[in-house]
JSON list of C-alpha atoms in Angstrom, two decimals:
[
{"chain": "A", "resi": 1, "resn": "MET", "atom": "CA", "xyz": [-58.63, -1.83, -126.43]},
{"chain": "A", "resi": 2, "resn": "LYS", "atom": "CA", "xyz": [-56.50, -1.82, -123.31]},
{"chain": "A", "resi": 3, "resn": "LYS", "atom": "CA", "xyz": [-57.36, 0.64, -120.57]},
{"chain": "A", "resi": 4, "resn": "PRO", "atom": "CA", "xyz": [-54.37, 2.36, -118.96]},
{"chain": "A", "resi": 5, "resn": "ILE", "atom": "CA", "xyz": [-53.79, 1.88, -115.23]},
{"chain": "A", "resi": 6, "resn": "SER", "atom": "CA", "xyz": [-53.92, 5.19, -113.40]},
{"chain": "A", "resi": 7, "resn": "LYS", "atom": "CA", "xyz": [-50.85, 6.77, -111.88]},
{"chain": "A", "resi": 8, "resn": "ASP", "atom": "CA", "xyz": [-52.67, 7.01, -108.53]},
{"chain": "A", "resi": 9, "resn": "PHE", "atom": "CA", "xyz": [-53.27, 3.25, -108.49]},
{"chain": "A", "resi": 10, "resn": "LYS", "atom": "CA", "xyz": [-49.62, 2.53, -109.29]},
{"chain": "A", "resi": 11, "resn": "ILE", "atom": "CA", "xyz": [-48.54, 4.83, -106.45]},
{"chain": "A", "resi": 12, "resn": "MET", "atom": "CA", "xyz": [-50.98, 3.12, -104.10]},
{"chain": "A", "resi": 13, "resn": "LEU", "atom": "CA", "xyz": [-49.55, -0.31, -104.94]},
{"chain": "A", "resi": 14, "resn": "LEU", "atom": "CA", "xyz": [-45.97, 0.93, -104.63]},
{"chain": "A", "resi": 15, "resn": "SER", "atom": "CA", "xyz": [-46.70, 2.41, -101.21]},
{"chain": "A", "resi": 16, "resn": "VAL", "atom": "CA", "xyz": [-48.06, -0.96, -100.04]},
{"chain": "A", "resi": 17, "resn": "LEU", "atom": "CA", "xyz": [-44.94, -2.68, -101.35]},
{"chain": "A", "resi": 18, "resn": "ARG", "atom": "CA", "xyz": [-42.68, -0.10, -99.72]},
{"chain": "A", "resi": 19, "resn": "LYS", "atom": "CA", "xyz": [-44.42, -0.51, -96.34]},
{"chain": "A", "resi": 20, "resn": "GLY", "atom": "CA", "xyz": [-44.30, -4.28, -96.62]},
{"chain": "A", "resi": 21, "resn": "HIS", "atom": "CA", "xyz": [-47.88, -4.66, -95.38]},
{"chain": "A", "resi": 22, "resn": "MET", "atom": "CA", "xyz": [-51.41, -3.69, -96.34]},
{"chain": "A", "resi": 23, "resn": "THR", "atom": "CA", "xyz": [-53.79, -1.86, -94.04]},
{"chain": "A", "resi": 24, "resn": "ALA", "atom": "CA", "xyz": [-57.56, -2.29, -94.17]},
{"chain": "A", "resi": 25, "resn": "ASN", "atom": "CA", "xyz": [-57.76, 1.15, -95.79]},
{"chain": "A", "resi": 26, "resn": "ASP", "atom": "CA", "xyz": [-55.22, 0.11, -98.46]},
{"chain": "A", "resi": 27, "resn": "ARG", "atom": "CA", "xyz": [-57.23, -3.02, -99.20]},
{"chain": "A", "resi": 28, "resn": "SER", "atom": "CA", "xyz": [-60.49, -1.09, -99.44]},
{"chain": "A", "resi": 29, "resn": "ASN", "atom": "CA", "xyz": [-58.94, 1.47, -101.81]},
{"chain": "A", "resi": 30, "resn": "ILE", "atom": "CA", "xyz": [-57.46, -1.26, -104.02]},
{"chain": "A", "resi": 31, "resn": "GLU", "atom": "CA", "xyz": [-60.73, -3.20, -104.13]},
{"chain": "A", "resi": 32, "resn": "THR", "atom": "CA", "xyz": [-62.65, -0.04, -105.02]},
{"chain": "A", "resi": 33, "resn": "TYR", "atom": "CA", "xyz": [-60.22, 0.78, -107.82]},
{"chain": "A", "resi": 34, "resn": "LEU", "atom": "CA", "xyz": [-60.49, -2.73, -109.23]},
{"chain": "A", "resi": 35, "resn": "LYS", "atom": "CA", "xyz": [-64.31, -2.50, -109.17]},
{"chain": "A", "resi": 36, "resn": "ILE", "atom": "CA", "xyz": [-64.12, 0.81, -111.01]},
{"chain": "A", "resi": 37, "resn": "TYR", "atom": "CA", "xyz": [-61.57, -0.51, -113.52]},
{"chain": "A", "resi": 38, "resn": "PHE", "atom": "CA", "xyz": [-63.18, -3.87, -114.31]},
{"chain": "A", "resi": 39, "resn": "ASP", "atom": "CA", "xyz": [-66.86, -3.53, -113.39]},
{"chain": "A", "resi": 40, "resn": "GLY", "atom": "CA", "xyz": [-67.58, 0.10, -114.24]},
{"chain": "A", "resi": 41, "resn": "TYR", "atom": "CA", "xyz": [-68.51, 0.83, -110.61]},
{"chain": "A", "resi": 42, "resn": "THR", "atom": "CA", "xyz": [-69.08, 4.51, -109.86]},
{"chain": "A", "resi": 43, "resn": "PRO", "atom": "CA", "xyz": [-68.42, 5.47, -106.24]},
{"chain": "A", "resi": 44, "resn": "PRO", "atom": "CA", "xyz": [-71.01, 7.76, -104.67]},
{"chain": "A", "resi": 45, "resn": "GLU", "atom": "CA", "xyz": [-70.25, 11.48, -104.59]},
{"chain": "A", "resi": 46, "resn": "LEU", "atom": "CA", "xyz": [-69.70, 12.59, -101.03]},
{"chain": "A", "resi": 47, "resn": "PRO", "atom": "CA", "xyz": [-70.10, 16.18, -99.87]},
{"chain": "A", "resi": 48, "resn": "PRO", "atom": "CA", "xyz": [-66.94, 17.88, -98.59]},
{"chain": "A", "resi": 49, "resn": "LEU", "atom": "CA", "xyz": [-66.34, 17.59, -94.86]},
{"chain": "A", "resi": 50, "resn": "THR", "atom": "CA", "xyz": [-66.88, 20.62, -92.68]},
{"chain": "A", "resi": 51, "resn": "SER", "atom": "CA", "xyz": [-64.03, 21.85, -90.50]},
{"chain": "A", "resi": 52, "resn": "GLU", "atom": "CA", "xyz": [-65.84, 20.41, -87.47]},
{"chain": "A", "resi": 53, "resn": "GLU", "atom": "CA", "xyz": [-66.05, 16.97, -89.10]},
{"chain": "A", "resi": 54, "resn": "LEU", "atom": "CA", "xyz": [-62.36, 17.13, -90.03]},
{"chain": "A", "resi": 55, "resn": "ALA", "atom": "CA", "xyz": [-61.44, 18.08, -86.47]},
{"chain": "A", "resi": 56, "resn": "GLU", "atom": "CA", "xyz": [-63.48, 15.15, -85.14]},
{"chain": "A", "resi": 57, "resn": "LEU", "atom": "CA", "xyz": [-61.73, 12.73, -87.49]},
{"chain": "A", "resi": 58, "resn": "ILE", "atom": "CA", "xyz": [-58.33, 14.05, -86.41]},
{"chain": "A", "resi": 59, "resn": "ILE", "atom": "CA", "xyz": [-59.25, 13.55, -82.76]},
{"chain": "A", "resi": 60, "resn": "ILE", "atom": "CA", "xyz": [-60.63, 10.03, -83.41]},
{"chain": "A", "resi": 61, "resn": "GLU", "atom": "CA", "xyz": [-57.48, 9.02, -85.28]},
{"chain": "A", "resi": 62, "resn": "GLY", "atom": "CA", "xyz": [-55.33, 10.47, -82.51]},
{"chain": "A", "resi": 63, "resn": "LEU", "atom": "CA", "xyz": [-53.43, 12.72, -84.88]},
{"chain": "A", "resi": 64, "resn": "GLY", "atom": "CA", "xyz": [-52.09, 16.14, -84.14]},
{"chain": "A", "resi": 65, "resn": "ILE", "atom": "CA", "xyz": [-52.52, 18.98, -86.60]},
{"chain": "A", "resi": 66, "resn": "ASP", "atom": "CA", "xyz": [-48.77, 18.85, -87.31]},
{"chain": "A", "resi": 67, "resn": "ALA", "atom": "CA", "xyz": [-49.05, 15.22, -88.47]},
{"chain": "A", "resi": 68, "resn": "VAL", "atom": "CA", "xyz": [-52.03, 16.06, -90.67]},
{"chain": "A", "resi": 69, "resn": "VAL", "atom": "CA", "xyz": [-50.23, 19.03, -92.24]},
{"chain": "A", "resi": 70, "resn": "ALA", "atom": "CA", "xyz": [-47.09, 16.95, -92.82]},
{"chain": "A", "resi": 71, "resn": "ASP", "atom": "CA", "xyz": [-49.12, 14.19, -94.53]},
{"chain": "A", "resi": 72, "resn": "TYR", "atom": "CA", "xyz": [-50.96, 16.75, -96.64]},
{"chain": "A", "resi": 73, "resn": "GLU", "atom": "CA", "xyz": [-47.70, 18.36, -97.77]},
{"chain": "A", "resi": 74, "resn": "ARG", "atom": "CA", "xyz": [-46.19, 14.94, -98.53]},
{"chain": "A", "resi": 75, "resn": "ILE", "atom": "CA", "xyz": [-49.21, 13.91, -100.61]},
{"chain": "A", "resi": 76, "resn": "LYS", "atom": "CA", "xyz": [-49.20, 17.19, -102.55]},
{"chain": "A", "resi": 77, "resn": "ALA", "atom": "CA", "xyz": [-45.46, 16.82, -103.23]},
{"chain": "A", "resi": 78, "resn": "GLU", "atom": "CA", "xyz": [-46.01, 13.25, -104.51]},
{"chain": "A", "resi": 79, "resn": "GLN", "atom": "CA", "xyz": [-48.81, 14.42, -106.79]},
{"chain": "A", "resi": 80, "resn": "THR", "atom": "CA", "xyz": [-46.62, 17.08, -108.41]},
{"chain": "A", "resi": 81, "resn": "ASN", "atom": "CA", "xyz": [-43.90, 14.51, -109.19]}
]
């Protein structure tokens, strides 16, 4: 029986094609999906980040809150389509 490929994985691959390059994060996500799909790998459950941890990540990545909000809204809009 053939397993269907998830919509999220298709979107991930299309975004890589649209950008014309693959980041290390893209590669890691694709490799993880393939391990889940073919090998039955189950990623570990991670606890949700606290607001302090999120703020630290934003500072480390050099993002402003406006950029984070814009990305969040874009991702939510893509998920509803």
